[in-house]
Amino acid sequence: MTAGLWQNWVLPGIGITLQLLVYSAALAAAVAFAVGLARTHRSLFVRFLAGAYTEIFRGTSALILMFWLFFVVPPLLGWQLVPMWAAVLALGLSYGAYGAEIVRGALNAVPQAQREAGIALSLTPWQRMRLVLLPQAVPEMIPSFCNLLVELLKGTALVSLLGVGDVSFAAYLVRLATQESAQIYSIILVIYFVIAFVITRSMKALERKTKANLGVTLR
């Protein structure tokens, strides 16, 4: 592969993949915490709406949702999403539904005695959530969120089907230009591995830090 192909296609593709990852992860995290907290709400109606969202978006294909946002929404609403933002919305909403279950499970895993202690201290529900439950639940969420983030990284490759110039789409263009599949796809595999490795190491460091704040030491 020539330096020109690397500079003009692969490097910009890596940048777009990282942008997709960051934007989609930010949206997914916001959705995960909003829906996950709603899943533990006292109101049955709020829990029902949050549960419906989770089931719908976990049960639908992120790729089909991406196509729906890009091809179906414009005729219905009269405006066109650019492929990049259609992809971000589809990935963020889909993976956020999985993240919501991580949040719900971690919150429910906090011992009941901790909740009762917050009530005994006359803390409001929001204060109990912010000061008692979340500080204990977040460290337990991190390993699962790490796995979900790596899956989201790999899911960004779906955007190439909309013509977004991510690293997988760049690989396709390089293969067409050079007629060599082994070299470019081997390089792309390494690129995905390196990004995933950085994610896992960073999340592991974050897990150590958050658990250290609770007096727990990881080996």
Short mmCIF file of C-alpha atoms in Angstrom, two decimals:
data_model
loop_
_atom_site.label_atom_id
_atom_site.label_comp_id
_atom_site.label_asym_id
_atom_site.label_seq_id
_atom_site.Cartn_x
_atom_site.Cartn_y
_atom_site.Cartn_z
CA MET A 1 0.00 0.00 0.00
CA THR A 2 1.42 3.37 -1.02
CA ALA A 3 1.92 6.35 1.30
CA GLY A 4 -0.73 8.26 -0.66
CA LEU A 5 -3.41 5.66 0.01
CA TRP A 6 -2.47 5.62 3.69
CA GLN A 7 -2.55 9.41 4.05
CA ASN A 8 -5.62 10.09 1.92
CA TRP A 9 -7.89 7.21 2.93
CA VAL A 10 -6.74 5.14 5.90
CA LEU A 11 -5.66 7.90 8.30
CA PRO A 12 -8.80 10.02 7.69
CA GLY A 13 -10.81 6.80 8.08
CA ILE A 14 -9.28 6.20 11.50
CA GLY A 15 -10.22 9.74 12.49
CA ILE A 16 -13.84 9.26 11.40
CA THR A 17 -14.05 5.92 13.24
CA LEU A 18 -12.82 7.61 16.43
CA GLN A 19 -15.31 10.44 15.97
CA LEU A 20 -18.14 7.95 15.53
CA LEU A 21 -16.98 6.08 18.62
CA VAL A 22 -16.82 9.19 20.79
CA TYR A 23 -20.14 10.67 19.66
CA SER A 24 -22.01 7.36 19.78
CA ALA A 25 -20.51 6.48 23.18
CA ALA A 26 -21.52 9.86 24.61
CA LEU A 27 -25.09 9.43 23.39
CA ALA A 28 -25.20 5.81 24.55
CA ALA A 29 -23.92 6.77 28.02
CA ALA A 30 -26.56 9.51 28.36
CA VAL A 31 -29.30 7.11 27.26
CA ALA A 32 -27.99 4.32 29.49
CA PHE A 33 -28.03 6.40 32.65
CA ALA A 34 -31.34 8.12 31.88
CA VAL A 35 -33.15 4.89 31.03
CA GLY A 36 -31.31 2.83 33.64
CA LEU A 37 -32.26 5.25 36.41
CA ALA A 38 -35.83 5.31 35.10
CA ARG A 39 -35.90 1.50 35.34
CA THR A 40 -35.47 1.84 39.12
CA HIS A 41 -37.98 4.67 39.53
CA ARG A 42 -40.80 4.41 42.06
CA SER A 43 -43.42 5.16 39.41
CA LEU A 44 -44.75 2.10 37.60
CA PHE A 45 -45.48 4.21 34.51
CA VAL A 46 -41.89 5.50 34.32
CA ARG A 47 -40.54 1.97 34.73
CA PHE A 48 -42.89 0.75 32.00
CA LEU A 49 -41.75 3.42 29.53
CA ALA A 50 -38.08 2.73 30.30
CA GLY A 51 -38.64 -1.02 29.97
CA ALA A 52 -40.45 -0.56 26.65
CA TYR A 53 -37.57 1.51 25.29
CA THR A 54 -35.05 -1.10 26.39
CA GLU A 55 -36.92 -4.00 24.85
CA ILE A 56 -37.60 -2.19 21.57
CA PHE A 57 -34.04 -1.03 20.95
CA ARG A 58 -32.41 -4.22 22.18
CA GLY A 59 -34.69 -6.21 19.90
CA THR A 60 -34.04 -4.26 16.70
CA SER A 61 -31.01 -4.25 14.43
CA ALA A 62 -28.73 -1.22 14.71
CA LEU A 63 -28.06 -1.51 10.97
CA ILE A 64 -31.76 -1.50 10.06
CA LEU A 65 -32.35 1.41 12.46
CA MET A 66 -29.52 3.26 10.72
CA PHE A 67 -31.15 2.66 7.33
CA TRP A 68 -34.54 3.68 8.76
CA LEU A 69 -33.18 6.97 10.09
CA PHE A 70 -31.41 7.72 6.83
CA PHE A 71 -33.94 6.52 4.24
CA VAL A 72 -37.36 6.49 5.96
CA VAL A 73 -37.30 9.55 8.23
CA PRO A 74 -36.65 12.14 5.46
CA PRO A 75 -39.91 11.47 3.55
CA LEU A 76 -41.85 11.42 6.83
CA LEU A 77 -40.45 14.59 8.39
CA GLY A 78 -39.22 16.48 5.37
CA TRP A 79 -35.57 16.79 6.40
CA GLN A 80 -32.50 14.70 5.73
CA LEU A 81 -30.01 13.44 8.27
CA VAL A 82 -26.43 13.32 7.07
CA PRO A 83 -25.08 9.74 7.15
CA MET A 84 -22.72 10.52 10.04
CA TRP A 85 -25.50 11.64 12.37
CA ALA A 86 -27.88 8.90 11.30
CA ALA A 87 -25.15 6.45 12.27
CA VAL A 88 -24.48 8.18 15.61
CA LEU A 89 -28.18 8.18 16.49
CA ALA A 90 -28.67 4.54 15.54
CA LEU A 91 -25.60 3.33 17.42
CA GLY A 92 -26.16 5.54 20.45
CA LEU A 93 -29.83 4.61 20.86
CA SER A 94 -29.18 0.89 20.31
CA TYR A 95 -26.16 0.50 22.56
CA GLY A 96 -27.70 2.84 25.12
CA ALA A 97 -30.48 0.28 25.59
CA TYR A 98 -27.90 -2.38 26.48
CA GLY A 99 -26.15 0.08 28.78
CA ALA A 100 -29.42 0.83 30.56
CA GLU A 101 -29.57 -2.76 31.76
CA ILE A 102 -26.00 -2.47 33.06
CA VAL A 103 -27.00 0.62 35.05
CA ARG A 104 -30.16 -1.00 36.36
CA GLY A 105 -28.38 -4.17 37.40
CA ALA A 106 -25.57 -2.31 39.18
CA LEU A 107 -28.02 -0.10 41.08
CA ASN A 108 -30.08 -3.09 42.16
CA ALA A 109 -26.91 -4.81 43.35
CA VAL A 110 -26.24 -2.13 45.97
CA PRO A 111 -27.18 -3.64 49.36
CA GLN A 112 -30.60 -2.69 50.66
CA ALA A 113 -28.98 -1.61 53.93
CA GLN A 114 -27.31 1.26 52.07
CA ARG A 115 -30.66 2.53 50.87
CA GLU A 116 -32.12 2.25 54.35
CA ALA A 117 -29.16 4.15 55.77
CA GLY A 118 -29.84 6.99 53.34
CA ILE A 119 -33.48 7.08 54.39
CA ALA A 120 -32.42 7.09 58.06
CA LEU A 121 -30.25 10.13 57.34
CA SER A 122 -33.30 11.90 55.86
CA LEU A 123 -31.72 12.13 52.40
CA THR A 124 -33.99 12.86 49.47
CA PRO A 125 -34.30 10.21 46.73
CA TRP A 126 -31.95 12.23 44.50
CA GLN A 127 -29.44 12.65 47.33
CA ARG A 128 -29.54 8.93 48.03
CA MET A 129 -28.94 8.22 44.37
CA ARG A 130 -26.11 10.74 44.02
CA LEU A 131 -24.36 10.26 47.35
CA VAL A 132 -25.02 6.63 48.25
CA LEU A 133 -26.09 4.45 45.31
CA LEU A 134 -24.17 5.75 42.29
CA PRO A 135 -20.74 5.92 44.02
CA GLN A 136 -21.09 2.22 44.83
CA ALA A 137 -22.77 1.16 41.58
CA VAL A 138 -20.54 2.95 39.05
CA PRO A 139 -17.38 0.88 39.76
CA GLU A 140 -19.43 -2.27 39.16
CA MET A 141 -20.67 -0.90 35.84
CA ILE A 142 -17.23 -0.21 34.39
CA PRO A 143 -16.22 -3.76 33.29
CA SER A 144 -19.54 -4.24 31.48
CA PHE A 145 -19.35 -0.76 29.98
CA CYS A 146 -15.84 -1.59 28.77
CA ASN A 147 -17.14 -4.63 26.89
CA LEU A 148 -20.01 -2.58 25.48
CA LEU A 149 -17.63 0.15 24.34
CA VAL A 150 -15.47 -2.38 22.50
CA GLU A 151 -18.60 -3.79 20.85
CA LEU A 152 -19.59 -0.25 19.88
CA LEU A 153 -16.17 0.26 18.32
CA LYS A 154 -16.72 -2.79 16.14
CA GLY A 155 -20.29 -1.67 15.43
CA THR A 156 -19.01 1.56 13.87
CA ALA A 157 -17.99 -0.50 10.84
CA LEU A 158 -21.70 -0.65 9.91
CA VAL A 159 -21.55 2.99 8.81
CA SER A 160 -19.54 2.02 5.75
CA LEU A 161 -22.82 0.74 4.27
CA LEU A 162 -24.05 4.36 4.26
CA GLY A 163 -20.89 5.49 2.49
CA VAL A 164 -19.36 7.11 5.58
CA GLY A 165 -15.59 7.11 5.12
CA ASP A 166 -14.62 5.25 8.28
CA VAL A 167 -11.61 2.95 8.44
CA SER A 168 -13.54 -0.06 7.13
CA PHE A 169 -14.81 1.93 4.14
CA ALA A 170 -11.25 3.16 3.56
CA ALA A 171 -10.11 -0.47 3.51
CA TYR A 172 -12.71 -1.23 0.86
CA LEU A 173 -11.47 1.65 -1.31
CA VAL A 174 -7.84 0.60 -0.90
CA ARG A 175 -8.71 -2.96 -1.87
CA LEU A 176 -10.43 -1.72 -5.03
CA ALA A 177 -7.43 0.45 -5.89
CA THR A 178 -4.73 -2.16 -5.23
CA GLN A 179 -6.60 -5.45 -5.74
CA GLU A 180 -4.83 -6.66 -2.60
CA SER A 181 -7.07 -7.84 0.23
CA ALA A 182 -4.69 -9.54 2.63
CA GLN A 183 -2.48 -6.55 3.39
CA ILE A 184 -5.13 -3.88 3.89
CA TYR A 185 -7.54 -6.02 5.89
CA SER A 186 -4.70 -7.28 8.08
CA ILE A 187 -3.77 -3.66 8.79
CA ILE A 188 -7.38 -2.79 9.59
CA LEU A 189 -7.61 -5.72 12.01
CA VAL A 190 -4.54 -4.40 13.81
CA ILE A 191 -5.99 -0.88 13.92
CA TYR A 192 -9.21 -2.09 15.53
CA PHE A 193 -7.21 -4.19 18.00
CA VAL A 194 -5.02 -1.24 19.01
CA ILE A 195 -8.03 1.03 19.59
CA ALA A 196 -9.80 -1.71 21.57
CA PHE A 197 -6.65 -2.33 23.63
CA VAL A 198 -6.41 1.36 24.52
CA ILE A 199 -10.08 1.32 25.54
CA THR A 200 -9.71 -1.74 27.78
CA ARG A 201 -6.55 -0.42 29.47
CA SER A 202 -8.15 2.97 30.06
CA MET A 203 -11.32 1.47 31.48
CA LYS A 204 -9.29 -0.82 33.72
CA ALA A 205 -7.43 2.19 35.10
CA LEU A 206 -10.74 3.96 35.66
CA GLU A 207 -12.11 0.92 37.46
CA ARG A 208 -9.06 0.82 39.74
CA LYS A 209 -9.46 4.50 40.55
CA THR A 210 -13.17 4.33 41.32
CA LYS A 211 -12.80 1.24 43.47
CA ALA A 212 -9.84 2.76 45.29
CA ASN A 213 -12.16 5.59 46.29
CA LEU A 214 -14.29 2.95 47.99
CA GLY A 215 -11.28 1.34 49.66
CA VAL A 216 -11.20 -1.66 47.33
CA THR A 217 -7.90 -2.70 45.76
CA LEU A 218 -7.85 -4.62 42.48
CA ARG A 219 -5.10 -7.06 41.66
#
